[in-house]
Amino acid sequence: MSTLQDFWCTDELALHTFASLPAPDLRNCARVSRSFNRTAVQSVLDQHKVWNAQQSADLQLADNPNDLDGLSALLLSVHVKSLASVTFSLERVNALQSALKSFHKMQRLVNRMESLHTVYVNWPSDDYQNQPISDKMLATACKCVEEFLDTIISKGCATLQFSGFDAFASKYKMKKNPAITAAEIPRAPTAERSSIWEGARGYLPSRQTRATSDVSSRLSEEGNYSRKPSRFSISTPWISLTPSPKLSQVTKLTTFYADSAGIFRPPFSQWTFALLKASAVTCVTLCFQDIPDDGAESKLILDRLAEAIPDVTTIRLYNARSGLMKDVVAWLGRFQQLQLLQIDPACFSAGDNIDDLELQALARLPHIDQLDSSSHFLCAYLASCRSVDGGPLARTLEVVMSHTWTSSTESAVSAFIKDVERLHNVILEAPLQCPQLCIDLSFDCFSDRAKALGSIWNRLDSPVSDAKEVSFEAPPCFRPTESGQELSLFLRITATEDEIQRGGVDKEVIAFCRMFPTLKEIVLSPYVPSGSVIPLRKGGFDKLKSVCPELHCASLYL
């Protein structure tokens, strides 16, 4: 029994006692001994629902850097030496100065870690992105963020995710003729360098250093963008994050997520594209909802991505703005090593006609073995494969139909079944081997939609007098006409592992399984799984097998 347990009898009582202390006293207690440090730090982390920091730490940073939040607690810890997954969220940080102090603290924490695997940085900046900012403050901010990001990469981060990072987007504009040569890049007059620029240059590497790093290529910021004039100075010297020359030597990045396009625009983009180009990135997830409306700039971002990650094997796309998918589909045809492609059905809004997309280049990609999207896009892609130059494509393709279930009315259920049948028929005609069809269902409200669907089944199962209330000519079921094709179902439900294993959602899950009597496999998952797979309990499996006799696998993806 530890000294702390000798005094308080249990760790739980010690944690409860420490949690009642004010922040200054907690900081002092954390410095008394190693056992006091562990308990004092954990008492703070418990308040922020961080149960095992070394495995997963979701840190919501406080607006006041002096507050004892989860990040401050980890900085006090002498026990946490590595972070498998850490989230830094600045949603509550309302001032730029506070954000920069938070980045300094984040860098200190990362720098102390022996290893780091997954990092997610969420930096929304709606409160100050349109506020005027001096050149010196912008240079300070760029240097601060640059040092933090360089430290992350130096610690061997393998998975990096960004959200936000649009604090300074309004300070830059794209040139009319991007990617101009180095000789054409405007230089600040000598007289101006002795004023504001002299104050800012201490925070940035020299212009000569940047000029030698491929300034005339598409990865050069000054060749594509210029800074907008501000009220603080007549001239606007170029200020941005500068990639470290050691980036290619230290990076271990393989997976990259961008939940917003801000990280691909100045002042962050030069660092981002340099990192991607230096890393062996094989998997990228991109959200194009806030990509610039300017067609030239959006195409420039896509071109630079294609140049930076030509050998990527997995691409996932979400929430593209209206009218963008025509360019995106053409862009996807440039990734010759692509194996898995997932396009969220929400990418195809009213402004995008899937039938008008040029899919030939995408259909010619030789290595795609899994395609995940809406039934309409999948049908269009498979149809385009029949007309590819050079004859049929001899490869195996796993088809995943993604669908967001927002209604369980009879018309909606009937339309869904028809979509599945249409896709199945197109698969049979495609010049590809598609041994498995997976239906991936997400929900706006799982319990309500399952209850409404269950009501339809109850009316169909009731005596003839009640069944007349249902307009279906036949039960809403999908049965493949080709016996060799396996059918699997992936349900993204709002339930915990305990609720699922205790049978708390068996009735709801069965309502959806009944639409697929020949189902071979089912996977139940929360919306954001952590990656572990466990089998469904036998009682639950037997219930599902009673409506799907061919079922041979039921599992939870947690």
Coordinates of C-alpha atoms in Angstrom, one line a residue:
M1 CA 0.0 0.0 0.0
S2 CA 1.4 3.4 -1.0
T3 CA 2.0 6.3 1.4
L4 CA -1.0 8.1 0.0
Q5 CA -3.2 5.0 0.6
D6 CA -1.9 4.7 4.2
F7 CA -3.1 8.2 4.9
W8 CA -6.4 8.3 2.9
C9 CA -7.1 4.5 3.0
T10 CA -8.1 4.4 -0.7
D11 CA -7.1 6.1 -3.9
E12 CA -10.7 7.1 -4.6
L13 CA -10.9 9.1 -1.4
A14 CA -7.6 10.8 -2.2
L15 CA -8.8 11.7 -5.6
H16 CA -12.0 13.1 -4.2
T17 CA -10.1 15.1 -1.6
F18 CA -7.7 16.5 -4.1
A19 CA -10.5 17.4 -6.5
S20 CA -11.9 19.8 -3.9
L21 CA -8.7 21.8 -3.6
P22 CA -8.3 25.1 -5.4
A23 CA -5.8 25.2 -8.4
P24 CA -2.9 26.8 -6.5
D25 CA -3.0 24.1 -3.8
L26 CA -3.3 21.4 -6.4
R27 CA -0.2 22.6 -8.1
N28 CA 1.7 22.6 -4.8
C29 CA 0.5 19.1 -3.9
A30 CA 1.7 17.8 -7.3
R31 CA 5.2 18.9 -6.3
V32 CA 5.3 17.1 -2.9
S33 CA 6.1 13.5 -4.1
R34 CA 5.6 11.2 -7.0
S35 CA 2.5 9.6 -5.4
F36 CA 1.0 13.0 -4.6
N37 CA 1.9 14.1 -8.2
R38 CA 0.0 11.1 -9.7
T39 CA -3.1 11.6 -7.6
A40 CA -3.2 15.4 -8.0
V41 CA -2.8 15.2 -11.7
Q42 CA -5.4 12.5 -12.1
S43 CA -7.9 14.4 -9.9
V44 CA -7.8 17.2 -12.5
L45 CA -7.9 14.8 -15.5
D46 CA -10.9 13.1 -14.0
Q47 CA -12.8 16.4 -14.1
H48 CA -12.1 16.6 -17.8
K49 CA -13.0 12.9 -18.4
V50 CA -9.4 11.9 -19.3
W51 CA -9.2 8.4 -17.6
N52 CA -5.9 7.1 -19.2
A53 CA -3.9 10.0 -20.5
Q54 CA -1.1 7.9 -22.1
Q55 CA -3.7 6.0 -24.2
S56 CA -6.1 8.8 -25.1
A57 CA -6.2 12.4 -23.9
D58 CA -8.9 14.8 -25.1
L59 CA -7.7 18.2 -23.9
Q60 CA -10.2 21.1 -24.0
L61 CA -8.0 24.2 -23.5
A62 CA -9.2 27.0 -21.3
D63 CA -9.3 30.6 -22.5
N64 CA -7.3 31.7 -19.5
P65 CA -3.8 30.0 -19.9
N66 CA -3.5 30.2 -16.1
D67 CA -6.5 27.9 -15.4
L68 CA -5.8 24.4 -14.4
D69 CA -7.2 22.5 -17.4
G70 CA -6.2 19.0 -18.7
L71 CA -3.1 20.4 -20.5
S72 CA -1.9 22.2 -17.4
A73 CA -2.3 19.0 -15.4
L74 CA -0.3 16.9 -17.8
L75 CA 2.5 19.6 -17.7
L76 CA 2.6 19.0 -13.9
S77 CA 2.8 15.2 -14.3
V78 CA 6.1 13.4 -13.8
H79 CA 4.6 10.0 -14.8
V80 CA 3.1 10.6 -18.3
K81 CA 6.0 10.0 -20.8
S82 CA 4.2 9.1 -24.0
L83 CA 0.9 9.9 -25.7
A84 CA -0.7 7.3 -28.0
S85 CA -3.5 9.8 -29.0
V86 CA -4.0 13.4 -27.9
T87 CA -6.5 16.0 -28.9
F88 CA -5.8 19.7 -28.5
S89 CA -9.0 21.7 -28.8
L90 CA -8.9 25.5 -28.7
E91 CA -12.7 25.9 -29.1
R92 CA -12.9 27.8 -25.8
V93 CA -10.0 30.1 -26.5
N94 CA -11.4 33.4 -27.6
A95 CA -8.3 35.6 -28.0
L96 CA -5.3 35.3 -30.3
Q97 CA -2.9 36.1 -27.5
S98 CA -4.4 33.3 -25.4
A99 CA -4.2 30.9 -28.3
L100 CA -0.5 31.6 -28.8
K101 CA 0.1 30.9 -25.1
S102 CA -1.8 27.7 -25.4
F103 CA 0.4 26.7 -28.4
H104 CA 3.5 27.3 -26.2
K105 CA 2.1 25.0 -23.5
M106 CA 1.1 22.4 -26.1
Q107 CA 4.7 22.5 -27.4
R108 CA 6.1 22.1 -24.0
L109 CA 4.0 19.0 -23.4
V110 CA 4.8 17.4 -26.7
N111 CA 8.5 18.1 -26.3
R112 CA 8.5 16.2 -23.0
M113 CA 7.1 13.1 -24.6
E114 CA 9.3 10.1 -25.5
S115 CA 6.9 9.1 -28.2
L116 CA 3.7 10.4 -29.9
H117 CA 1.5 8.6 -32.3
T118 CA -1.8 10.4 -33.1
V119 CA -2.3 14.2 -32.7
Y120 CA -5.5 16.1 -33.4
V121 CA -5.4 19.9 -33.3
N122 CA -8.7 21.8 -33.5
W123 CA -8.2 25.5 -33.8
P124 CA -11.4 27.4 -34.7
S125 CA -10.8 31.1 -34.8
D126 CA -14.2 32.8 -35.6
D127 CA -13.7 35.3 -32.8
Y128 CA -10.6 36.9 -34.2
Q129 CA -9.9 35.8 -37.7
N130 CA -11.2 39.1 -39.2
Q131 CA -9.6 41.4 -36.6
P132 CA -6.7 43.6 -37.7
I133 CA -3.3 42.2 -36.8
S134 CA 0.1 43.8 -37.0
D135 CA 3.0 42.3 -39.0
K136 CA 4.9 41.6 -35.8
M137 CA 2.0 39.8 -34.2
L138 CA 1.4 37.7 -37.4
A139 CA 5.1 36.8 -37.5
T140 CA 5.0 35.8 -33.8
A141 CA 1.9 33.7 -34.3
C142 CA 3.4 31.9 -37.3
K143 CA 6.6 31.2 -35.5
C144 CA 4.7 29.9 -32.5
V145 CA 2.6 27.5 -34.5
E146 CA 5.5 26.5 -36.6
E147 CA 7.6 25.5 -33.6
F148 CA 4.7 23.5 -32.2
L149 CA 4.1 21.6 -35.4
D150 CA 7.8 20.9 -35.9
T151 CA 8.0 19.5 -32.4
I152 CA 5.1 17.1 -33.2
I153 CA 6.8 15.8 -36.3
S154 CA 10.2 15.4 -34.5
K155 CA 8.5 13.1 -31.9
G156 CA 7.5 10.6 -34.6
C157 CA 3.9 11.5 -35.0
A158 CA 2.3 8.9 -37.4
T159 CA -1.2 10.3 -37.6
L160 CA -1.9 14.1 -37.8
Q161 CA -5.4 15.7 -38.0
F162 CA -6.2 19.4 -38.4
S163 CA -9.4 21.3 -38.0
G164 CA -9.9 25.1 -38.3
F165 CA -6.6 26.9 -38.9
D166 CA -8.3 29.7 -40.8
A167 CA -7.3 32.5 -38.4
F168 CA -5.3 34.4 -41.0
A169 CA -6.9 33.3 -44.2
S170 CA -8.4 36.8 -44.8
K171 CA -4.9 38.3 -44.7
Y172 CA -3.9 36.7 -47.9
K173 CA -5.2 36.7 -51.5
M174 CA -4.3 34.6 -54.5
K175 CA -2.5 36.2 -57.3
K176 CA -4.0 36.5 -60.8
N177 CA -1.1 34.5 -62.2
P178 CA 0.0 32.0 -59.6
A179 CA 3.2 30.1 -59.5
I180 CA 5.3 32.9 -61.0
T181 CA 9.0 32.7 -61.1
A182 CA 11.3 33.8 -58.2
A183 CA 12.5 36.8 -60.2
E184 CA 9.0 38.1 -60.4
I185 CA 8.3 37.9 -56.7
P186 CA 8.1 41.4 -55.3
R187 CA 10.6 42.4 -52.7
A188 CA 10.0 44.8 -49.8
P189 CA 11.9 48.1 -50.3
T190 CA 15.0 48.5 -48.2
A191 CA 13.6 51.5 -46.3
E192 CA 10.7 49.5 -45.1
R193 CA 12.8 46.6 -43.8
S194 CA 14.2 48.9 -41.1
S195 CA 10.8 49.5 -39.5
I196 CA 8.1 46.9 -39.1
W197 CA 9.9 44.2 -41.0
E198 CA 12.9 44.5 -38.7
G199 CA 10.6 43.8 -35.8
A200 CA 9.1 40.8 -37.5
R201 CA 12.2 39.3 -39.1
G202 CA 13.5 38.0 -35.7
Y203 CA 10.6 35.6 -35.6
L204 CA 11.1 34.2 -39.1
P205 CA 14.0 32.6 -41.0
S206 CA 15.6 34.9 -43.5
R207 CA 14.1 35.5 -46.9
Q208 CA 17.3 34.2 -48.5
T209 CA 16.7 30.8 -46.7
R210 CA 13.1 30.6 -48.0
A211 CA 14.1 31.7 -51.5
T212 CA 16.4 28.7 -51.9
S213 CA 13.7 26.2 -51.0
D214 CA 12.0 25.7 -54.4
V215 CA 10.5 29.1 -54.5
S216 CA 9.5 29.0 -58.1
S217 CA 7.6 25.7 -57.8
R218 CA 4.0 25.2 -56.9
L219 CA 5.0 24.6 -53.3
S220 CA 6.1 28.3 -53.1
E221 CA 3.7 30.5 -51.3
E222 CA 5.1 33.7 -52.6
G223 CA 4.6 32.5 -56.2
N224 CA 0.9 31.9 -55.7
Y225 CA -0.3 34.4 -53.0
S226 CA 0.3 37.9 -51.7
R227 CA -0.6 39.5 -48.4
K228 CA -3.4 42.0 -48.3
P229 CA -2.4 45.6 -47.2
S230 CA -3.2 46.3 -43.5
R231 CA -3.8 49.5 -41.6
F232 CA -0.5 49.0 -39.8
S233 CA 1.8 49.3 -42.8
I234 CA 1.7 50.4 -46.4
S235 CA 3.8 47.4 -47.6
T236 CA 3.1 43.9 -46.6
P237 CA 6.2 41.7 -46.2
W238 CA 5.7 38.0 -46.8
I239 CA 5.1 36.1 -43.5
S240 CA 4.3 32.4 -43.2
L241 CA 5.3 29.2 -41.6
T242 CA 8.6 27.9 -43.0
P243 CA 9.2 24.1 -43.2
S244 CA 12.3 22.8 -41.4
P245 CA 15.1 21.6 -43.7
K246 CA 15.2 18.5 -41.5
L247 CA 11.6 17.6 -42.1
S248 CA 12.3 14.7 -44.4
Q249 CA 14.8 13.2 -41.9
V250 CA 12.5 13.1 -38.9
T251 CA 9.0 12.7 -40.3
K252 CA 7.2 9.3 -39.7
L253 CA 3.8 10.6 -40.9
T254 CA 1.7 8.1 -42.7
T255 CA -1.9 9.3 -42.1
F256 CA -3.2 12.8 -42.6
Y257 CA -6.6 14.3 -41.9
A258 CA -7.8 17.8 -42.8
D259 CA -11.2 18.6 -41.5
S260 CA -11.0 22.1 -43.1
A261 CA -9.1 23.7 -46.0
G262 CA -7.5 26.3 -43.8
I263 CA -4.3 24.2 -43.4
F264 CA -3.9 24.3 -47.2
R265 CA -3.9 28.1 -47.4
P266 CA -1.4 30.7 -46.2
P267 CA 0.3 31.1 -43.9
F268 CA 0.1 27.4 -43.1
S269 CA 0.1 25.8 -46.5
Q270 CA 3.8 26.0 -47.3
W271 CA 4.6 24.0 -44.2
T272 CA 1.7 21.6 -44.8
F273 CA 2.7 20.7 -48.4
A274 CA 6.3 20.4 -47.5
L275 CA 5.4 18.0 -44.8
L276 CA 3.2 15.9 -47.1
K277 CA 5.9 15.9 -49.8
A278 CA 8.6 14.8 -47.3
S279 CA 6.5 12.0 -45.7
A280 CA 5.4 8.6 -46.8
V281 CA 1.8 9.4 -46.5
T282 CA -0.5 6.5 -47.6
C283 CA -3.8 7.6 -46.2
V284 CA -5.5 11.0 -46.4
T285 CA -9.0 12.2 -45.2
L286 CA -10.1 15.5 -46.6
C287 CA -13.1 17.8 -46.0
F288 CA -13.7 20.3 -48.8
Q289 CA -16.7 22.1 -47.3
D290 CA -14.8 25.4 -46.8
I291 CA -12.5 25.2 -49.8
P292 CA -12.4 28.6 -51.5
D293 CA -15.2 29.4 -54.0
D294 CA -12.6 30.8 -56.4
G295 CA -12.2 28.0 -58.9
A296 CA -8.6 28.8 -59.7
E297 CA -7.6 28.6 -56.0
S298 CA -9.5 25.4 -55.4
K299 CA -7.8 23.8 -58.4
L300 CA -4.5 25.0 -57.2
I301 CA -5.0 23.3 -53.8
L302 CA -6.0 20.1 -55.6
D303 CA -2.9 20.3 -57.9
R304 CA -0.6 20.9 -55.0
L305 CA -2.1 17.9 -53.1
A306 CA -1.6 15.7 -56.1
E307 CA 2.0 16.7 -56.4
A308 CA 2.7 16.3 -52.7
I309 CA 1.2 12.8 -52.1
P310 CA 1.3 11.0 -55.5
D311 CA 1.6 7.6 -54.0
V312 CA -1.3 7.7 -51.5
T313 CA -3.3 4.5 -51.4
T314 CA -6.3 5.6 -49.4
I315 CA -8.4 8.7 -49.9
R316 CA -11.6 9.6 -47.9
L317 CA -13.6 12.7 -48.9
Y318 CA -16.3 14.4 -46.9
N319 CA -18.6 17.5 -47.3
A320 CA -17.5 19.0 -50.5
R321 CA -19.1 22.3 -51.4
S322 CA -21.6 22.4 -54.2
G323 CA -20.2 22.2 -57.7
L324 CA -16.7 21.0 -56.7
M325 CA -17.0 17.3 -57.3
K326 CA -16.5 17.5 -61.1
D327 CA -13.0 18.9 -60.5
V328 CA -12.4 16.4 -57.6
V329 CA -13.3 13.3 -59.6
A330 CA -10.9 14.4 -62.4
W331 CA -8.3 15.0 -59.7
L332 CA -8.7 11.5 -58.2
G333 CA -7.7 10.0 -61.6
R334 CA -4.2 11.2 -60.9
F335 CA -3.5 8.8 -58.0
Q336 CA -2.2 5.7 -59.8
Q337 CA -1.6 3.8 -56.5
L338 CA -5.0 4.4 -55.1
Q339 CA -6.6 1.3 -53.6
L340 CA -9.4 2.5 -51.3
L341 CA -11.6 5.4 -52.2
Q342 CA -14.4 6.6 -49.9
I343 CA -16.7 9.5 -51.0
D344 CA -19.3 10.6 -48.5
P345 CA -22.7 10.8 -50.3
A346 CA -23.1 14.3 -48.8
C347 CA -20.4 15.4 -51.3
F348 CA -22.9 15.1 -54.1
S349 CA -25.3 18.0 -53.4
A350 CA -28.0 19.5 -55.6
G351 CA -25.3 21.3 -57.5
D352 CA -23.5 18.1 -58.7
N353 CA -25.1 15.8 -61.3
I354 CA -23.3 12.5 -61.0
D355 CA -24.3 11.5 -64.5
D356 CA -22.3 14.4 -65.8
L357 CA -19.0 13.4 -64.1
E358 CA -16.1 12.3 -66.2
L359 CA -15.3 8.9 -64.6
Q360 CA -13.1 7.4 -67.2
A361 CA -9.8 8.4 -65.6
L362 CA -11.0 7.1 -62.2
A363 CA -12.2 3.8 -63.8
R364 CA -8.8 3.3 -65.4
L365 CA -6.9 3.3 -62.0
P366 CA -5.5 -0.2 -61.8
H367 CA -5.3 -0.8 -58.1
I368 CA -8.7 0.3 -56.6
D369 CA -10.0 -2.7 -54.6
Q370 CA -12.6 -0.9 -52.4
L371 CA -15.0 1.8 -53.4
D372 CA -17.4 3.4 -50.8
S373 CA -20.0 6.0 -51.8
S374 CA -23.7 6.5 -52.6
S375 CA -25.5 3.9 -54.7
H376 CA -25.9 6.5 -57.5
F377 CA -22.1 7.2 -57.7
L378 CA -21.3 3.5 -57.5
C379 CA -23.6 2.7 -60.3
A380 CA -22.1 5.4 -62.5
Y381 CA -18.5 4.2 -61.7
L382 CA -19.3 0.6 -62.5
A383 CA -21.0 1.6 -65.7
S384 CA -18.0 3.6 -66.8
C385 CA -15.8 0.5 -66.2
R386 CA -17.6 -1.2 -69.1
S387 CA -16.4 1.4 -71.5
V388 CA -12.8 1.8 -70.4
D389 CA -10.3 1.8 -73.3
G390 CA -8.2 -1.3 -73.5
G391 CA -11.0 -3.8 -72.6
P392 CA -12.3 -5.2 -69.3
L393 CA -10.5 -4.6 -66.1
A394 CA -9.5 -7.9 -64.5
R395 CA -9.6 -7.0 -60.8
T396 CA -11.6 -7.6 -57.7
L397 CA -13.6 -4.7 -56.2
E398 CA -15.3 -4.5 -52.8
V399 CA -18.3 -2.3 -53.1
V400 CA -19.6 -0.4 -50.1
M401 CA -22.9 1.5 -50.4
S402 CA -23.1 4.3 -47.8
H403 CA -26.6 5.6 -46.9
T404 CA -27.8 8.0 -44.3
W405 CA -31.2 6.8 -43.0
T406 CA -33.3 9.8 -42.3
S407 CA -36.8 8.4 -42.7
S408 CA -38.6 5.1 -42.2
T409 CA -41.8 5.9 -44.1
E410 CA -43.0 3.2 -46.5
S411 CA -41.9 5.3 -49.5
A412 CA -38.4 5.9 -48.1
V413 CA -37.9 2.2 -47.3
S414 CA -39.1 1.1 -50.7
A415 CA -36.8 3.6 -52.4
F416 CA -33.9 2.4 -50.4
I417 CA -34.5 -1.3 -51.4
K418 CA -34.8 -0.3 -55.0
D419 CA -31.4 1.5 -54.8
V420 CA -29.8 -1.6 -53.4
E421 CA -31.4 -3.8 -56.1
R422 CA -30.3 -1.3 -58.8
L423 CA -26.7 -1.4 -57.5
H424 CA -26.7 -5.2 -57.3
N425 CA -27.8 -5.5 -61.0
V426 CA -25.2 -3.0 -62.1
I427 CA -22.5 -5.1 -60.2
L428 CA -23.6 -8.2 -62.1
E429 CA -23.1 -6.4 -65.4
A430 CA -19.7 -4.8 -64.5
P431 CA -16.5 -6.2 -65.9
L432 CA -15.1 -6.6 -62.4
Q433 CA -15.3 -9.3 -59.8
C434 CA -17.4 -8.0 -56.9
P435 CA -17.8 -11.0 -54.4
Q436 CA -19.1 -8.8 -51.6
L437 CA -21.6 -6.0 -51.3
C438 CA -21.5 -4.0 -48.0
I439 CA -24.4 -1.7 -46.9
D440 CA -23.1 1.0 -44.5
L441 CA -26.0 2.7 -42.7
S442 CA -25.7 5.8 -40.5
F443 CA -28.7 7.5 -38.9
D444 CA -29.9 10.9 -37.9
C445 CA -31.8 9.2 -35.0
F446 CA -31.3 5.5 -34.8
S447 CA -33.9 4.6 -32.1
D448 CA -36.7 6.6 -33.8
R449 CA -35.9 5.2 -37.3
A450 CA -35.7 1.7 -36.0
K451 CA -39.0 2.0 -34.1
A452 CA -40.8 3.3 -37.2
L453 CA -39.3 0.5 -39.3
G454 CA -40.3 -2.0 -36.6
S455 CA -43.9 -0.7 -36.8
I456 CA -44.0 -1.6 -40.5
W457 CA -42.8 -5.1 -39.8
N458 CA -45.4 -5.5 -37.1
R459 CA -48.2 -4.5 -39.4
L460 CA -46.9 -6.9 -42.1
D461 CA -46.7 -9.7 -39.5
S462 CA -50.2 -9.0 -38.2
P463 CA -53.5 -10.6 -39.5
V464 CA -54.6 -9.7 -43.0
S465 CA -57.0 -7.0 -41.8
D466 CA -54.2 -5.0 -40.3
A467 CA -51.7 -5.8 -43.1
K468 CA -53.9 -3.9 -45.5
E469 CA -52.7 -0.7 -43.9
V470 CA -49.3 -1.3 -45.5
S471 CA -48.9 -0.3 -49.1
F472 CA -46.1 -2.7 -50.0
E473 CA -46.8 -5.2 -52.7
A474 CA -44.2 -7.5 -51.1
P475 CA -42.1 -7.3 -47.8
P476 CA -39.3 -4.7 -48.2
C477 CA -36.5 -7.2 -48.6
F478 CA -33.4 -7.5 -50.8
R479 CA -32.4 -10.9 -52.0
P480 CA -29.4 -11.1 -54.4
T481 CA -30.1 -12.9 -57.6
E482 CA -26.5 -14.0 -57.7
S483 CA -25.8 -16.6 -55.0
G484 CA -22.1 -16.1 -55.1
Q485 CA -22.2 -12.5 -53.8
E486 CA -21.9 -12.1 -50.0
L487 CA -24.0 -9.4 -48.3
S488 CA -22.7 -7.6 -45.2
L489 CA -24.3 -4.8 -43.1
F490 CA -22.6 -2.1 -41.1
L491 CA -24.8 -0.2 -38.7
R492 CA -23.5 3.0 -37.1
I493 CA -25.7 3.2 -34.0
T494 CA -25.8 5.4 -30.9
A495 CA -25.3 2.7 -28.2
T496 CA -22.6 1.7 -25.8
E497 CA -20.8 -1.7 -25.9
D498 CA -22.7 -2.7 -22.7
E499 CA -26.1 -1.8 -24.1
I500 CA -25.4 -3.8 -27.3
Q501 CA -24.1 -6.9 -25.4
R502 CA -26.9 -6.8 -22.9
G503 CA -29.4 -6.9 -25.8
G504 CA -30.6 -3.3 -25.3
V505 CA -30.8 -2.7 -29.1
D506 CA -31.6 -6.2 -30.4
K507 CA -35.1 -5.3 -31.4
E508 CA -33.9 -2.2 -33.3
V509 CA -31.1 -4.0 -35.1
I510 CA -33.4 -6.9 -36.1
A511 CA -35.8 -4.4 -37.7
F512 CA -33.0 -3.5 -40.2
C513 CA -31.7 -7.1 -40.6
R514 CA -35.1 -8.2 -41.8
M515 CA -34.6 -6.2 -44.9
F516 CA -31.6 -8.5 -45.8
P517 CA -32.6 -12.2 -45.3
T518 CA -29.4 -13.5 -47.0
L519 CA -27.1 -11.4 -44.7
K520 CA -23.8 -13.1 -44.1
E521 CA -22.1 -10.6 -41.8
I522 CA -23.1 -7.7 -39.6
V523 CA -21.0 -5.1 -37.7
L524 CA -22.4 -2.7 -35.1
S525 CA -20.4 0.4 -34.4
P526 CA -20.6 3.8 -32.8
Y527 CA -20.0 6.8 -35.1
V528 CA -16.4 7.2 -34.1
P529 CA -14.9 3.8 -33.4
S530 CA -11.5 3.4 -31.8
G531 CA -10.5 0.4 -33.8
S532 CA -11.0 -2.7 -31.7
V533 CA -13.3 -5.6 -32.9
I534 CA -15.1 -8.0 -30.5
P535 CA -17.7 -10.7 -31.2
L536 CA -21.3 -10.2 -30.4
R537 CA -22.6 -12.3 -27.5
K538 CA -24.1 -15.6 -28.4
G539 CA -27.7 -14.6 -27.3
G540 CA -27.6 -11.6 -29.6
F541 CA -26.1 -13.6 -32.5
D542 CA -28.8 -16.2 -32.2
K543 CA -31.6 -13.6 -32.3
L544 CA -30.1 -12.1 -35.5
K545 CA -29.6 -15.6 -37.0
S546 CA -33.3 -16.3 -36.5
V547 CA -34.2 -13.6 -39.2
C548 CA -31.0 -14.1 -41.2
P549 CA -30.3 -17.9 -41.4
E550 CA -27.1 -17.5 -43.5
L551 CA -25.5 -15.1 -40.9
H552 CA -22.1 -16.4 -39.9
C553 CA -20.4 -13.4 -38.3
A554 CA -21.7 -10.7 -35.9
S555 CA -19.3 -8.3 -34.2
L556 CA -18.8 -4.9 -32.6
Y557 CA -16.4 -2.3 -34.0
L558 CA -15.6 -0.1 -31.0

